Coordinates of N, CA, C and O in Angstrom, one line a residue:
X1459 N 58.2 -11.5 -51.0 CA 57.0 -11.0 -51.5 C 55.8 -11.4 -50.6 O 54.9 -10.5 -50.5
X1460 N 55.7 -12.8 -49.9 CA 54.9 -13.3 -49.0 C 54.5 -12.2 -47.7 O 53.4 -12.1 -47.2
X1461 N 55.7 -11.5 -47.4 CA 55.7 -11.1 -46.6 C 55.1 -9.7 -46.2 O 54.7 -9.4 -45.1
X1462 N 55.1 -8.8 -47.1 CA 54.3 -7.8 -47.1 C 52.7 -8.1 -47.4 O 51.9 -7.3 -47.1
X1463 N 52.1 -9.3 -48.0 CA 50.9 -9.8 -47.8 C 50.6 -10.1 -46.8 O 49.7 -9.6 -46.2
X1464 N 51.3 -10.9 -46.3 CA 51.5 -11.4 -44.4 C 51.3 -10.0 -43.6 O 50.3 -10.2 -42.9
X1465 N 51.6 -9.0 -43.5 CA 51.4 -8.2 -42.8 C 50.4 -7.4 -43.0 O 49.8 -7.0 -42.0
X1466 N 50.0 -7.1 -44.5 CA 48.8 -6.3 -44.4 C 47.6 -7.1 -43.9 O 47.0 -6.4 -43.1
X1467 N 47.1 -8.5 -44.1 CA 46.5 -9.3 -43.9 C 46.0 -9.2 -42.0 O 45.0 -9.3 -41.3
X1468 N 47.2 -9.0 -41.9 CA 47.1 -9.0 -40.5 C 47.0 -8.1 -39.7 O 46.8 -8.2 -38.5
X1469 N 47.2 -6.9 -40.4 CA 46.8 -5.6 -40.3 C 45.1 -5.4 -40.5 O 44.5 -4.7 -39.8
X1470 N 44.5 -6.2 -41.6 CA 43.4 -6.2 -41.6 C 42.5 -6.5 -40.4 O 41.4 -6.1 -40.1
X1471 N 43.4 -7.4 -39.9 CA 42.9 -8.7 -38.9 C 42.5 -7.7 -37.7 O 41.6 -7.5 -37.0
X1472 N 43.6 -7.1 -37.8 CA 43.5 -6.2 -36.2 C 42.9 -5.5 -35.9 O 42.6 -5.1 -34.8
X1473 N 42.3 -5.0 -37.7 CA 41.4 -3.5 -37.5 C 39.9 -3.9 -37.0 O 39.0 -3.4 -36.3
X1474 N 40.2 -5.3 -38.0 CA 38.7 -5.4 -37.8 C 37.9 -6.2 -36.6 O 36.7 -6.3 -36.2
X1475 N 39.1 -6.7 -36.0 CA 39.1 -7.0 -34.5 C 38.2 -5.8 -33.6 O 37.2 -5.7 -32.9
X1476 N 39.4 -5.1 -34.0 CA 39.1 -3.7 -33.0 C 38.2 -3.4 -33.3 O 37.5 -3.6 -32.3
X1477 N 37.3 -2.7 -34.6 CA 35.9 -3.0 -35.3 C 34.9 -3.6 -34.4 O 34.1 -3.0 -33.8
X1478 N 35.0 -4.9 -34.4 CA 34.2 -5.5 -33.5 C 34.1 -5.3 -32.1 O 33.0 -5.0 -31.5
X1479 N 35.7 -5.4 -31.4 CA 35.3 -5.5 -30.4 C 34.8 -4.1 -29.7 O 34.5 -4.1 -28.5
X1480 N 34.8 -2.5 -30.6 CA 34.1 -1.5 -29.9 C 32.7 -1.6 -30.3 O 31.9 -0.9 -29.8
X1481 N 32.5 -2.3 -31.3 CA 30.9 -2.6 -31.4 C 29.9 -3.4 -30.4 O 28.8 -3.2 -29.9
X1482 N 30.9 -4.2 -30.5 CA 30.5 -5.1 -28.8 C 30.5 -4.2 -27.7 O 29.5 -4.3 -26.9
X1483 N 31.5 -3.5 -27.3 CA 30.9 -2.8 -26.4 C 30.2 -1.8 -26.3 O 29.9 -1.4 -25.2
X1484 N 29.7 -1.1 -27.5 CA 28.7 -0.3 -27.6 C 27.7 -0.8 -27.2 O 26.9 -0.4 -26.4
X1485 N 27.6 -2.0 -28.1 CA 26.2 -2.9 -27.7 C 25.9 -3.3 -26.4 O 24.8 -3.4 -25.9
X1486 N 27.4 -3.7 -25.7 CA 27.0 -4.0 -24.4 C 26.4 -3.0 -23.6 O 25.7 -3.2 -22.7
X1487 N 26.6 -1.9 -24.0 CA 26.1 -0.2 -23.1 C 24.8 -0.7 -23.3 O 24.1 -1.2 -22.4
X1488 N 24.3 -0.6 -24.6 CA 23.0 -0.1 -25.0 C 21.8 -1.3 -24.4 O 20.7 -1.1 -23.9
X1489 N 22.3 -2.3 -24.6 CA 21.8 -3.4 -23.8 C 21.7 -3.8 -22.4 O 20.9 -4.7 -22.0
X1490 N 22.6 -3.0 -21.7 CA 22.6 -2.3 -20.0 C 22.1 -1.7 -19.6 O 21.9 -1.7 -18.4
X1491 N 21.4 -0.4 -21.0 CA 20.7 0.8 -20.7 C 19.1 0.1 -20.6 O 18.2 0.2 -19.7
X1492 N 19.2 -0.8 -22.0 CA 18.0 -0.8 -21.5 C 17.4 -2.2 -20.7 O 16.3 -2.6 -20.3
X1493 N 18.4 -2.7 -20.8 CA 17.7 -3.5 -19.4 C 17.4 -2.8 -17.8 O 16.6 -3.0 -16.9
X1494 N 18.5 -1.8 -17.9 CA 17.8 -1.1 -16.6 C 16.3 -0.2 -16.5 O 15.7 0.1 -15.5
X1495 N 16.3 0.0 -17.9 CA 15.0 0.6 -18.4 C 13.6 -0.2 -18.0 O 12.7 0.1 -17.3
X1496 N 14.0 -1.4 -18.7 CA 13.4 -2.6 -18.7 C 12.7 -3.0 -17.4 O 11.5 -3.2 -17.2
X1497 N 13.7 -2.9 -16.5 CA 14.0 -3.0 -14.8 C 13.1 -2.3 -13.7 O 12.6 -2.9 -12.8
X1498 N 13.0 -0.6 -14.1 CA 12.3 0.1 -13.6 C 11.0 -0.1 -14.3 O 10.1 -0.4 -13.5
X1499 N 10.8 -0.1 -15.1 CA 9.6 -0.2 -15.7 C 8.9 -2.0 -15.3 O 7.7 -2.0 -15.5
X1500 N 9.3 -3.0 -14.8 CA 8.9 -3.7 -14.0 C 8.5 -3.3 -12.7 O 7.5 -3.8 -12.2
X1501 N 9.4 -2.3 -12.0 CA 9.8 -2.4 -10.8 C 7.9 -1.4 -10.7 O 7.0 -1.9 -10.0
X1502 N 7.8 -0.5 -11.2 CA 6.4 0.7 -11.7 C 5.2 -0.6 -12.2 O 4.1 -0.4 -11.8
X1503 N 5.4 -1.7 -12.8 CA 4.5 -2.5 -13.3 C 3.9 -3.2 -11.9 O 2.7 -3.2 -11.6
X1504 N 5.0 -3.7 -11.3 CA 4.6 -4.8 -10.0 C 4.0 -3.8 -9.0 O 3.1 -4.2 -8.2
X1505 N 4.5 -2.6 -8.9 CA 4.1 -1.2 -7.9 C 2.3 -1.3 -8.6 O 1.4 -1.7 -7.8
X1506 N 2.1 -1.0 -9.6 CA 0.9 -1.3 -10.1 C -0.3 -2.2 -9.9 O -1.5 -2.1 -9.5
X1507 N 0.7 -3.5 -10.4 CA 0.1 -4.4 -9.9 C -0.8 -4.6 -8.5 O -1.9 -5.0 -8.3
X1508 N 0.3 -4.2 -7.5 CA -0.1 -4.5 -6.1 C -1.1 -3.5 -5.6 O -1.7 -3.7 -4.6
X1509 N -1.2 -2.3 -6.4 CA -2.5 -1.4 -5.9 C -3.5 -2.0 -7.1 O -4.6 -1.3 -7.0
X1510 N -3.6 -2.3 -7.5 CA -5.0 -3.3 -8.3 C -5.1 -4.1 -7.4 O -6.2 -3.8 -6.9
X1511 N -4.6 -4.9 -6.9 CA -4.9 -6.0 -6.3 C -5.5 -5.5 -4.6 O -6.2 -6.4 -4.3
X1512 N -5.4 -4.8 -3.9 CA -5.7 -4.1 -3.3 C -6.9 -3.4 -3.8 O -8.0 -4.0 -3.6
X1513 N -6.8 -2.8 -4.1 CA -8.1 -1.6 -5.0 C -9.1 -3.2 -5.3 O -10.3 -3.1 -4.9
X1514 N -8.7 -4.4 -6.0 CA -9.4 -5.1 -6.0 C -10.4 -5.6 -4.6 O -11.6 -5.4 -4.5
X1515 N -9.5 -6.2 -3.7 CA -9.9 -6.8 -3.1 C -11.2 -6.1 -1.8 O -11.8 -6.7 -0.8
X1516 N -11.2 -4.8 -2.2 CA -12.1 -3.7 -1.7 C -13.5 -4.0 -2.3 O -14.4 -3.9 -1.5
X1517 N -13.9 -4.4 -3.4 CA -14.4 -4.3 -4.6 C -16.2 -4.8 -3.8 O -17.2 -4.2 -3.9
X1518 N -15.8 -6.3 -3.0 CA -16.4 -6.6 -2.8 C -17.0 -6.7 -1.2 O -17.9 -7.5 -0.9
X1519 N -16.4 -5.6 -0.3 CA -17.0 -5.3 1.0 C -18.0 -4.7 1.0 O -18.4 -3.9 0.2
X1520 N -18.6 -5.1 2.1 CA -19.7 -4.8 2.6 C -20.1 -3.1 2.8 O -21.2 -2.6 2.6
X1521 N -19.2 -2.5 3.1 CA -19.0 -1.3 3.1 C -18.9 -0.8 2.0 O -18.8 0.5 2.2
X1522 N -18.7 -1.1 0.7 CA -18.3 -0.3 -0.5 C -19.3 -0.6 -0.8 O -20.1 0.3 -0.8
X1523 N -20.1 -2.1 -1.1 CA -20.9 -2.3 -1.8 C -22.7 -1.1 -1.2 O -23.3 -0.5 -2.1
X1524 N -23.0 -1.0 0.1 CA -23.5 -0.2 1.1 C -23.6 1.1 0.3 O -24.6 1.6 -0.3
X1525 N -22.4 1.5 0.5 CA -22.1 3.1 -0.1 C -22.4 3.2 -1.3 O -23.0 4.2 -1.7
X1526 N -22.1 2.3 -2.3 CA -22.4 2.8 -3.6 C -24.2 2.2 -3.7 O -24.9 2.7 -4.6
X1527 N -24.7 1.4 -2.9 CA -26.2 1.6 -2.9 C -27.0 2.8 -3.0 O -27.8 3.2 -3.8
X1528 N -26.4 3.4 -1.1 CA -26.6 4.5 -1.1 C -26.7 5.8 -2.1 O -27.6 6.4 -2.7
X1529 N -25.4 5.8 -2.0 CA -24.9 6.9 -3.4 C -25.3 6.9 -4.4 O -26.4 7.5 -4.5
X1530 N -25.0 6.3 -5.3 CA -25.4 5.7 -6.8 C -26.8 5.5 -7.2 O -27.4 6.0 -8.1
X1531 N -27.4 4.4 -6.0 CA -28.6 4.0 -6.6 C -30.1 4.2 -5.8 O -31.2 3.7 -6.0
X1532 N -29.4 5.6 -4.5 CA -30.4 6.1 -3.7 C -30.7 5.2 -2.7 O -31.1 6.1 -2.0
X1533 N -30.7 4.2 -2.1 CA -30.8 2.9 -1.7 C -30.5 2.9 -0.3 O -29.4 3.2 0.0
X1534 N -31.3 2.5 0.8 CA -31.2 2.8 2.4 C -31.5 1.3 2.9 O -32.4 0.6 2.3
X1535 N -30.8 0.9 3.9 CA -31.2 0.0 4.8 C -32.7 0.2 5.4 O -33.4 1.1 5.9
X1536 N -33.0 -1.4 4.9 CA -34.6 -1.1 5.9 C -34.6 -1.3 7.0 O -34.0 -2.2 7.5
X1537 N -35.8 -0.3 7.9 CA -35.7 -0.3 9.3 C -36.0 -1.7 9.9 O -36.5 -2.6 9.2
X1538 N -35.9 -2.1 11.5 CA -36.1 -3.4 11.7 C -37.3 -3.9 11.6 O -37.5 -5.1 11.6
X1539 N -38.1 -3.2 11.6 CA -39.5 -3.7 11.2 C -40.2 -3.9 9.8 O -41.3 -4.3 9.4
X1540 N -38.6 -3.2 9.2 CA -39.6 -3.8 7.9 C -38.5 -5.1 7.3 O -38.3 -5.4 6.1
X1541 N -38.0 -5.6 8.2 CA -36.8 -6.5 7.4 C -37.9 -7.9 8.0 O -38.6 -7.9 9.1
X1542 N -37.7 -9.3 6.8 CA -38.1 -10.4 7.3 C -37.4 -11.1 7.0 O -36.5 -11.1 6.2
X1543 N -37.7 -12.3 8.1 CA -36.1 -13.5 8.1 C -36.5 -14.6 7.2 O -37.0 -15.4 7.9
X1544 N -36.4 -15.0 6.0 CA -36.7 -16.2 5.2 C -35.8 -17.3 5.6 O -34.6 -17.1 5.5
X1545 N -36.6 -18.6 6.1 CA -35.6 -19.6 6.3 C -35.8 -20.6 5.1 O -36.7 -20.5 4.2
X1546 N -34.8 -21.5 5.3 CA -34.3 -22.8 4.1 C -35.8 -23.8 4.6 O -36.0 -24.9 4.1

């Protein structure tokens, strides 16, 4: 009588094995997918990054700052005669 319990038991055992272990690998997919997801979307973040950082370091040349005088706020170099030298 032990014995037909003994086997379904272990029939249980197998299914639910199996159960698991295609859940696990589902999960492992889905967790591959989106780490690669994850991955690109760093890879677009740091691409980002490094044109801010650039686009930054523009920010404060002499030449930008110049131009947007010009442009922006109407604004011209004065001629040499009308510039004066203030010392310390």
């Amino acid at each position: 009588m032990s014995a037909p319990w003994l086997i379904r038991a272990l029939v249980m055992l197998v299914v639910i094995s199996a159960l698991a272990v295609s859940y696990s690998v589902h999960e492992a997919r889905r967790l591959t997918d989106e780490s690669q997801k994850l991955q690109q979307q760093q890879t677009r973040l740091e691409s980002q990054w490094s044109q801010l950082l650039l686009e930054h370091s523009t920010w404060g040349s002499y030449a930008r700052v110049e131009r947007l005088a010009r442009e922006k706020l109407g604004m011209k170099l004065p001629k040499t005669d009308e510039r004066v030298l203030i010392r310390p």
